[in-house]
């Protein structure tokens, strides 16, 4: 009887040892030891948002570190947040989504929203610019123009003045035409509107000019040094 118990104990110990070895091997196979740290969004980040130094601060709450299996990490994943400062989100990035260079744009990309391209304190203003008053279709994105105004005073005398100099052209024609031209790599030569960068006060004055006066645009040479958009000294030519 004792031999039977002894044999049973031996088999039990062997079974326990076998179970331990199996579990140990299984643990080795399933434990992930090689991971790499990348970054994910810690909150929703809206499209057309420019990544700033403040946003990548550890306590800012915009990004968080995530451990990813080493073999699953690729070159598009963000490992260093300083590399994306100045970039702009192409679409909304949602909470827990891994940050990816394919979802970010350079700030000077034509696909970046116009609001990101405006200087501080400036706004975009669009006005009518057909062939006759818009330099016959020769204006291109990045050009600067002067605005010449023709007006009459209360005595019936007319005068011509340069109302503005070096208005920066932000867009030629409308958004759909601009997107189509950008995709095809062609320049727009037939436009009905131009969008310029001005201050809010200048936008109001341009609206008054467009509504009440006859005006023409003068295209400046590209080599001309760009000046801050300011109201020019009024130059008049009095006529009877």
PDB file of C-alpha atoms in Angstrom:
ATOM      1  CA  UNK A   1       0.000   0.000   0.000  1.00  0.00           C
ATOM      2  CA  UNK A   2       2.874   2.315   0.831  1.00  0.00           C
ATOM      3  CA  UNK A   3       4.382   1.637  -2.577  1.00  0.00           C
ATOM      4  CA  UNK A   4       1.143   2.744  -4.239  1.00  0.00           C
ATOM      5  CA  UNK A   5       1.132   6.022  -2.291  1.00  0.00           C
ATOM      6  CA  UNK A   6       4.794   6.576  -3.093  1.00  0.00           C
ATOM      7  CA  UNK A   7       4.219   5.998  -6.786  1.00  0.00           C
ATOM      8  CA  UNK A   8       1.244   8.393  -6.696  1.00  0.00           C
ATOM      9  CA  UNK A   9       3.336  11.082  -5.008  1.00  0.00           C
ATOM     10  CA  UNK A  10       6.119  10.661  -7.577  1.00  0.00           C
ATOM     11  CA  UNK A  11       3.659  10.984 -10.484  1.00  0.00           C
ATOM     12  CA  UNK A  12       2.067  14.023  -8.839  1.00  0.00           C
ATOM     13  CA  UNK A  13       5.465  15.686  -8.474  1.00  0.00           C
ATOM     14  CA  UNK A  14       6.317  14.879 -12.090  1.00  0.00           C
ATOM     15  CA  UNK A  15       2.967  16.343 -13.214  1.00  0.00           C
ATOM     16  CA  UNK A  16       3.588  19.519 -11.204  1.00  0.00           C
ATOM     17  CA  UNK A  17       7.093  19.842 -12.638  1.00  0.00           C
ATOM     18  CA  UNK A  18       5.796  19.344 -16.200  1.00  0.00           C
ATOM     19  CA  UNK A  19       3.048  21.916 -15.634  1.00  0.00           C
ATOM     20  CA  UNK A  20       5.581  24.409 -14.265  1.00  0.00           C
ATOM     21  CA  UNK A  21       7.920  23.921 -17.241  1.00  0.00           C
ATOM     22  CA  UNK A  22       5.044  24.310 -19.729  1.00  0.00           C
ATOM     23  CA  UNK A  23       3.801  27.507 -18.060  1.00  0.00           C
ATOM     24  CA  UNK A  24       7.345  28.901 -17.963  1.00  0.00           C
ATOM     25  CA  UNK A  25       7.875  28.282 -21.668  1.00  0.00           C
ATOM     26  CA  UNK A  26       4.456  29.734 -22.490  1.00  0.00           C
ATOM     27  CA  UNK A  27       5.288  32.855 -20.479  1.00  0.00           C
ATOM     28  CA  UNK A  28       8.531  33.286 -22.362  1.00  0.00           C
ATOM     29  CA  UNK A  29       6.736  33.078 -25.684  1.00  0.00           C
ATOM     30  CA  UNK A  30       3.921  35.472 -24.806  1.00  0.00           C
ATOM     31  CA  UNK A  31       5.831  38.112 -22.808  1.00  0.00           C
ATOM     32  CA  UNK A  32       6.667  41.159 -24.955  1.00  0.00           C
ATOM     33  CA  UNK A  33      10.054  42.410 -23.894  1.00  0.00           C
ATOM     34  CA  UNK A  34      11.144  44.509 -26.922  1.00  0.00           C
ATOM     35  CA  UNK A  35       9.048  47.662 -27.205  1.00  0.00           C
ATOM     36  CA  UNK A  36       9.710  51.209 -28.359  1.00  0.00           C
ATOM     37  CA  UNK A  37       8.231  54.472 -27.127  1.00  0.00           C
ATOM     38  CA  UNK A  38       6.246  56.550 -29.628  1.00  0.00           C
ATOM     39  CA  UNK A  39       3.676  59.321 -29.128  1.00  0.00           C
ATOM     40  CA  UNK A  40      -0.101  59.332 -29.359  1.00  0.00           C
ATOM     41  CA  UNK A  41      -2.706  62.075 -28.970  1.00  0.00           C
ATOM     42  CA  UNK A  42      -3.840  62.505 -25.363  1.00  0.00           C
ATOM     43  CA  UNK A  43      -6.882  64.493 -26.514  1.00  0.00           C
ATOM     44  CA  UNK A  44      -8.644  65.361 -29.757  1.00  0.00           C
ATOM     45  CA  UNK A  45      -6.626  67.813 -31.872  1.00  0.00           C
ATOM     46  CA  UNK A  46      -8.689  69.670 -34.474  1.00  0.00           C
ATOM     47  CA  UNK A  47      -7.711  69.867 -38.115  1.00  0.00           C
ATOM     48  CA  UNK A  48      -5.687  72.904 -39.242  1.00  0.00           C
ATOM     49  CA  UNK A  49      -4.054  73.130 -35.792  1.00  0.00           C
ATOM     50  CA  UNK A  50      -0.414  74.172 -35.735  1.00  0.00           C
ATOM     51  CA  UNK A  51       1.744  72.252 -33.248  1.00  0.00           C
ATOM     52  CA  UNK A  52       3.520  74.701 -30.940  1.00  0.00           C
ATOM     53  CA  UNK A  53       6.291  74.442 -28.351  1.00  0.00           C
ATOM     54  CA  UNK A  54       3.678  74.888 -25.631  1.00  0.00           C
ATOM     55  CA  UNK A  55       1.646  71.931 -26.914  1.00  0.00           C
ATOM     56  CA  UNK A  56       4.532  69.453 -26.640  1.00  0.00           C
ATOM     57  CA  UNK A  57       5.313  70.349 -23.020  1.00  0.00           C
ATOM     58  CA  UNK A  58       5.001  67.327 -20.731  1.00  0.00           C
ATOM     59  CA  UNK A  59       2.186  68.861 -18.671  1.00  0.00           C
ATOM     60  CA  UNK A  60       0.288  70.345 -21.641  1.00  0.00           C
ATOM     61  CA  UNK A  61      -1.915  67.276 -22.024  1.00  0.00           C
ATOM     62  CA  UNK A  62      -1.853  67.070 -25.811  1.00  0.00           C
ATOM     63  CA  UNK A  63       0.422  64.050 -26.264  1.00  0.00           C
ATOM     64  CA  UNK A  64       1.373  60.922 -24.336  1.00  0.00           C
ATOM     65  CA  UNK A  65       3.976  58.184 -24.612  1.00  0.00           C
ATOM     66  CA  UNK A  66       2.892  54.735 -25.783  1.00  0.00           C
ATOM     67  CA  UNK A  67       4.837  51.460 -25.853  1.00  0.00           C
ATOM     68  CA  UNK A  68       4.628  49.750 -29.247  1.00  0.00           C
ATOM     69  CA  UNK A  69       6.107  46.371 -30.219  1.00  0.00           C
ATOM     70  CA  UNK A  70       9.451  47.148 -31.799  1.00  0.00           C
ATOM     71  CA  UNK A  71       8.679  45.314 -35.017  1.00  0.00           C
ATOM     72  CA  UNK A  72       5.502  47.354 -35.517  1.00  0.00           C
ATOM     73  CA  UNK A  73       7.210  50.762 -35.299  1.00  0.00           C
ATOM     74  CA  UNK A  74       7.772  52.473 -38.655  1.00  0.00           C
ATOM     75  CA  UNK A  75       9.389  55.699 -39.850  1.00  0.00           C
ATOM     76  CA  UNK A  76       6.093  57.624 -39.949  1.00  0.00           C
ATOM     77  CA  UNK A  77       5.493  57.286 -36.203  1.00  0.00           C
ATOM     78  CA  UNK A  78       6.598  60.165 -33.975  1.00  0.00           C
ATOM     79  CA  UNK A  79       9.376  59.359 -31.519  1.00  0.00           C
ATOM     80  CA  UNK A  80      10.513  62.930 -30.846  1.00  0.00           C
ATOM     81  CA  UNK A  81       7.870  65.643 -30.450  1.00  0.00           C
ATOM     82  CA  UNK A  82      10.309  68.450 -31.224  1.00  0.00           C
ATOM     83  CA  UNK A  83      10.319  67.226 -34.832  1.00  0.00           C
ATOM     84  CA  UNK A  84       6.651  68.174 -35.313  1.00  0.00           C
ATOM     85  CA  UNK A  85       6.731  71.694 -33.869  1.00  0.00           C
ATOM     86  CA  UNK A  86       5.424  74.028 -36.592  1.00  0.00           C
ATOM     87  CA  UNK A  87       3.584  71.245 -38.405  1.00  0.00           C
ATOM     88  CA  UNK A  88      -0.166  71.550 -39.055  1.00  0.00           C
ATOM     89  CA  UNK A  89      -2.749  68.791 -38.639  1.00  0.00           C
ATOM     90  CA  UNK A  90      -4.246  67.812 -41.999  1.00  0.00           C
ATOM     91  CA  UNK A  91      -7.385  66.342 -40.398  1.00  0.00           C
ATOM     92  CA  UNK A  92      -8.671  65.882 -36.860  1.00  0.00           C
ATOM     93  CA  UNK A  93      -6.443  63.616 -34.759  1.00  0.00           C
ATOM     94  CA  UNK A  94      -8.461  61.734 -32.157  1.00  0.00           C
ATOM     95  CA  UNK A  95      -7.606  60.711 -28.588  1.00  0.00           C
ATOM     96  CA  UNK A  96      -5.286  57.654 -28.391  1.00  0.00           C
ATOM     97  CA  UNK A  97      -4.473  57.858 -32.120  1.00  0.00           C
ATOM     98  CA  UNK A  98      -0.763  57.333 -32.801  1.00  0.00           C
ATOM     99  CA  UNK A  99       0.896  60.457 -34.145  1.00  0.00           C
ATOM    100  CA  UNK A 100       1.922  59.956 -37.752  1.00  0.00           C
ATOM    101  CA  UNK A 101       3.827  62.213 -40.154  1.00  0.00           C
ATOM    102  CA  UNK A 102       1.281  61.393 -42.877  1.00  0.00           C
ATOM    103  CA  UNK A 103      -1.359  63.278 -40.863  1.00  0.00           C
ATOM    104  CA  UNK A 104       0.744  66.442 -40.621  1.00  0.00           C
ATOM    105  CA  UNK A 105       1.565  69.174 -43.136  1.00  0.00           C
ATOM    106  CA  UNK A 106       4.336  71.739 -43.444  1.00  0.00           C
ATOM    107  CA  UNK A 107       3.072  75.202 -42.530  1.00  0.00           C
ATOM    108  CA  UNK A 108       3.793  76.512 -46.052  1.00  0.00           C
ATOM    109  CA  UNK A 109       1.945  73.640 -47.751  1.00  0.00           C
ATOM    110  CA  UNK A 110      -0.836  74.740 -50.149  1.00  0.00           C
ATOM    111  CA  UNK A 111      -3.128  72.309 -48.320  1.00  0.00           C
ATOM    112  CA  UNK A 112      -2.825  74.203 -45.032  1.00  0.00           C
ATOM    113  CA  UNK A 113      -5.852  76.353 -44.196  1.00  0.00           C
ATOM    114  CA  UNK A 114      -5.540  80.013 -45.112  1.00  0.00           C
ATOM    115  CA  UNK A 115      -6.007  81.119 -41.504  1.00  0.00           C
ATOM    116  CA  UNK A 116      -2.630  79.551 -40.649  1.00  0.00           C
ATOM    117  CA  UNK A 117      -0.864  81.670 -43.266  1.00  0.00           C
ATOM    118  CA  UNK A 118      -1.993  85.045 -41.938  1.00  0.00           C
ATOM    119  CA  UNK A 119       0.422  87.261 -40.055  1.00  0.00           C
ATOM    120  CA  UNK A 120      -0.586  88.201 -36.524  1.00  0.00           C
ATOM    121  CA  UNK A 121      -3.101  91.064 -36.582  1.00  0.00           C
ATOM    122  CA  UNK A 122      -3.992  90.486 -40.248  1.00  0.00           C
ATOM    123  CA  UNK A 123      -7.077  89.091 -41.965  1.00  0.00           C
ATOM    124  CA  UNK A 124      -7.904  87.820 -45.444  1.00  0.00           C
ATOM    125  CA  UNK A 125     -10.152  89.907 -47.695  1.00  0.00           C
ATOM    126  CA  UNK A 126     -11.523  88.847 -51.090  1.00  0.00           C
ATOM    127  CA  UNK A 127     -12.673  91.327 -53.706  1.00  0.00           C
ATOM    128  CA  UNK A 128     -13.813  91.323 -57.306  1.00  0.00           C
ATOM    129  CA  UNK A 129     -11.008  91.471 -59.851  1.00  0.00           C
ATOM    130  CA  UNK A 130     -12.027  90.839 -63.421  1.00  0.00           C
ATOM    131  CA  UNK A 131      -9.850  91.123 -66.488  1.00  0.00           C
ATOM    132  CA  UNK A 132     -10.038  94.922 -66.806  1.00  0.00           C
ATOM    133  CA  UNK A 133      -9.237  95.897 -63.231  1.00  0.00           C
ATOM    134  CA  UNK A 134      -7.308  92.721 -62.288  1.00  0.00           C
ATOM    135  CA  UNK A 135      -4.264  93.024 -64.616  1.00  0.00           C
ATOM    136  CA  UNK A 136      -5.853  90.881 -67.301  1.00  0.00           C
ATOM    137  CA  UNK A 137      -5.312  87.530 -65.583  1.00  0.00           C
ATOM    138  CA  UNK A 138      -1.573  87.886 -64.993  1.00  0.00           C
ATOM    139  CA  UNK A 139      -1.705  87.973 -61.176  1.00  0.00           C
ATOM    140  CA  UNK A 140      -0.364  84.863 -59.451  1.00  0.00           C
ATOM    141  CA  UNK A 141      -0.267  83.535 -55.894  1.00  0.00           C
ATOM    142  CA  UNK A 142       2.470  85.333 -53.934  1.00  0.00           C
ATOM    143  CA  UNK A 143       2.415  88.503 -56.065  1.00  0.00           C
ATOM    144  CA  UNK A 144       1.844  91.953 -54.585  1.00  0.00           C
ATOM    145  CA  UNK A 145      -0.399  94.630 -56.063  1.00  0.00           C
ATOM    146  CA  UNK A 146      -1.098  98.317 -55.597  1.00  0.00           C
ATOM    147  CA  UNK A 147      -4.662  99.661 -55.598  1.00  0.00           C
ATOM    148  CA  UNK A 148      -5.383 102.792 -57.648  1.00  0.00           C
ATOM    149  CA  UNK A 149      -8.678 104.553 -56.939  1.00  0.00           C
ATOM    150  CA  UNK A 150     -10.543 107.019 -59.194  1.00  0.00           C
ATOM    151  CA  UNK A 151     -12.993 109.279 -57.355  1.00  0.00           C
ATOM    152  CA  UNK A 152     -14.897 112.564 -57.551  1.00  0.00           C
ATOM    153  CA  UNK A 153     -15.206 115.171 -54.828  1.00  0.00           C
ATOM    154  CA  UNK A 154     -18.299 117.234 -54.000  1.00  0.00           C
ATOM    155  CA  UNK A 155     -17.291 119.887 -56.564  1.00  0.00           C
ATOM    156  CA  UNK A 156     -17.186 117.383 -59.401  1.00  0.00           C
ATOM    157  CA  UNK A 157     -13.416 117.325 -59.581  1.00  0.00           C
ATOM    158  CA  UNK A 158     -11.841 113.936 -60.057  1.00  0.00           C
ATOM    159  CA  UNK A 159      -8.655 112.583 -58.619  1.00  0.00           C
ATOM    160  CA  UNK A 160      -6.665 109.408 -58.894  1.00  0.00           C
ATOM    161  CA  UNK A 161      -4.795 108.119 -55.871  1.00  0.00           C
ATOM    162  CA  UNK A 162      -2.775 105.102 -54.844  1.00  0.00           C
ATOM    163  CA  UNK A 163      -4.868 103.843 -51.953  1.00  0.00           C
ATOM    164  CA  UNK A 164      -2.721 100.845 -51.029  1.00  0.00           C
ATOM    165  CA  UNK A 165       0.672  99.475 -51.919  1.00  0.00           C
ATOM    166  CA  UNK A 166       2.037  95.936 -51.854  1.00  0.00           C
ATOM    167  CA  UNK A 167      -1.099  94.027 -50.959  1.00  0.00           C
ATOM    168  CA  UNK A 168      -0.040  90.380 -50.702  1.00  0.00           C
ATOM    169  CA  UNK A 169      -2.019  87.966 -52.877  1.00  0.00           C
ATOM    170  CA  UNK A 170      -2.969  84.942 -50.765  1.00  0.00           C
ATOM    171  CA  UNK A 171      -5.313  83.228 -53.192  1.00  0.00           C
ATOM    172  CA  UNK A 172      -6.348  83.602 -56.822  1.00  0.00           C
ATOM    173  CA  UNK A 173      -9.994  82.802 -57.638  1.00  0.00           C
ATOM    174  CA  UNK A 174     -12.132  80.646 -55.324  1.00  0.00           C
ATOM    175  CA  UNK A 175     -11.214  77.693 -53.115  1.00  0.00           C
ATOM    176  CA  UNK A 176     -12.396  74.939 -55.479  1.00  0.00           C
ATOM    177  CA  UNK A 177     -10.504  76.431 -58.441  1.00  0.00           C
ATOM    178  CA  UNK A 178      -7.422  76.895 -56.281  1.00  0.00           C
ATOM    179  CA  UNK A 179      -7.551  73.268 -55.092  1.00  0.00           C
ATOM    180  CA  UNK A 180      -8.024  72.011 -58.652  1.00  0.00           C
ATOM    181  CA  UNK A 181      -5.097  74.067 -59.923  1.00  0.00           C
ATOM    182  CA  UNK A 182      -2.900  72.892 -57.054  1.00  0.00           C
ATOM    183  CA  UNK A 183      -3.714  69.250 -57.789  1.00  0.00           C
ATOM    184  CA  UNK A 184      -3.023  69.592 -61.518  1.00  0.00           C
ATOM    185  CA  UNK A 185       0.017  71.851 -61.120  1.00  0.00           C
ATOM    186  CA  UNK A 186      -1.430  74.567 -63.359  1.00  0.00           C
ATOM    187  CA  UNK A 187      -1.731  78.313 -62.710  1.00  0.00           C
ATOM    188  CA  UNK A 188      -5.083  80.066 -62.662  1.00  0.00           C
ATOM    189  CA  UNK A 189      -5.294  82.675 -65.426  1.00  0.00           C
ATOM    190  CA  UNK A 190      -9.032  83.313 -65.437  1.00  0.00           C
ATOM    191  CA  UNK A 191     -10.240  84.675 -62.115  1.00  0.00           C
ATOM    192  CA  UNK A 192     -13.086  86.776 -60.796  1.00  0.00           C
ATOM    193  CA  UNK A 193     -11.815  87.310 -57.275  1.00  0.00           C
ATOM    194  CA  UNK A 194      -8.522  87.850 -55.483  1.00  0.00           C
ATOM    195  CA  UNK A 195      -7.814  87.365 -51.776  1.00  0.00           C
ATOM    196  CA  UNK A 196      -5.307  89.649 -50.072  1.00  0.00           C
ATOM    197  CA  UNK A 197      -3.795  89.948 -46.606  1.00  0.00           C
ATOM    198  CA  UNK A 198      -4.639  93.176 -44.750  1.00  0.00           C
ATOM    199  CA  UNK A 199      -5.511  94.497 -41.313  1.00  0.00           C
ATOM    200  CA  UNK A 200      -9.164  94.551 -40.299  1.00  0.00           C
ATOM    201  CA  UNK A 201      -9.278  98.348 -40.701  1.00  0.00           C
ATOM    202  CA  UNK A 202      -7.831  98.061 -44.201  1.00  0.00           C
ATOM    203  CA  UNK A 203     -10.392  95.391 -45.060  1.00  0.00           C
ATOM    204  CA  UNK A 204     -13.157  97.867 -44.199  1.00  0.00           C
ATOM    205  CA  UNK A 205     -11.526 100.533 -46.376  1.00  0.00           C
ATOM    206  CA  UNK A 206     -11.123  98.079 -49.266  1.00  0.00           C
ATOM    207  CA  UNK A 207     -14.802  97.227 -48.987  1.00  0.00           C
ATOM    208  CA  UNK A 208     -15.632 100.945 -49.232  1.00  0.00           C
ATOM    209  CA  UNK A 209     -13.392 101.283 -52.291  1.00  0.00           C
ATOM    210  CA  UNK A 210     -14.947  98.248 -53.943  1.00  0.00           C
ATOM    211  CA  UNK A 211     -18.472  99.461 -53.199  1.00  0.00           C
ATOM    212  CA  UNK A 212     -18.211 103.180 -53.989  1.00  0.00           C
ATOM    213  CA  UNK A 213     -15.300 103.809 -56.334  1.00  0.00           C
ATOM    214  CA  UNK A 214     -13.698 102.733 -59.567  1.00  0.00           C
ATOM    215  CA  UNK A 215     -10.386 101.000 -58.937  1.00  0.00           C
ATOM    216  CA  UNK A 216      -7.586  99.226 -60.762  1.00  0.00           C
ATOM    217  CA  UNK A 217      -4.803  96.949 -59.597  1.00  0.00           C
ATOM    218  CA  UNK A 218      -1.141  97.416 -60.465  1.00  0.00           C
ATOM    219  CA  UNK A 219       1.059  94.316 -60.462  1.00  0.00           C
ATOM    220  CA  UNK A 220       4.448  94.796 -58.811  1.00  0.00           C
ATOM    221  CA  UNK A 221       7.665  93.052 -59.911  1.00  0.00           C
ATOM    222  CA  UNK A 222       8.575  89.942 -57.920  1.00  0.00           C
ATOM    223  CA  UNK A 223      12.034  91.364 -57.292  1.00  0.00           C
ATOM    224  CA  UNK A 224      10.539  94.301 -55.415  1.00  0.00           C
ATOM    225  CA  UNK A 225      11.174  94.134 -51.701  1.00  0.00           C
ATOM    226  CA  UNK A 226       7.933  93.215 -49.949  1.00  0.00           C
ATOM    227  CA  UNK A 227       6.798  95.907 -47.558  1.00  0.00           C
ATOM    228  CA  UNK A 228       4.335  95.741 -44.730  1.00  0.00           C
ATOM    229  CA  UNK A 229       0.840  96.347 -46.105  1.00  0.00           C
ATOM    230  CA  UNK A 230       0.277 100.032 -45.328  1.00  0.00           C
ATOM    231  CA  UNK A 231      -1.799 102.798 -46.683  1.00  0.00           C
ATOM    232  CA  UNK A 232       0.269 104.754 -49.181  1.00  0.00           C
ATOM    233  CA  UNK A 233       0.790 108.456 -49.397  1.00  0.00           C
ATOM    234  CA  UNK A 234      -2.118 109.729 -51.459  1.00  0.00           C
ATOM    235  CA  UNK A 235      -0.999 110.702 -54.929  1.00  0.00           C
ATOM    236  CA  UNK A 236      -3.554 112.760 -56.808  1.00  0.00           C
ATOM    237  CA  UNK A 237      -4.001 114.029 -60.311  1.00  0.00           C
ATOM    238  CA  UNK A 238      -6.684 116.690 -60.359  1.00  0.00           C
ATOM    239  CA  UNK A 239      -8.874 116.845 -63.433  1.00  0.00           C
ATOM    240  CA  UNK A 240     -11.747 119.102 -64.332  1.00  0.00           C
TER     241      UNK A 240
END
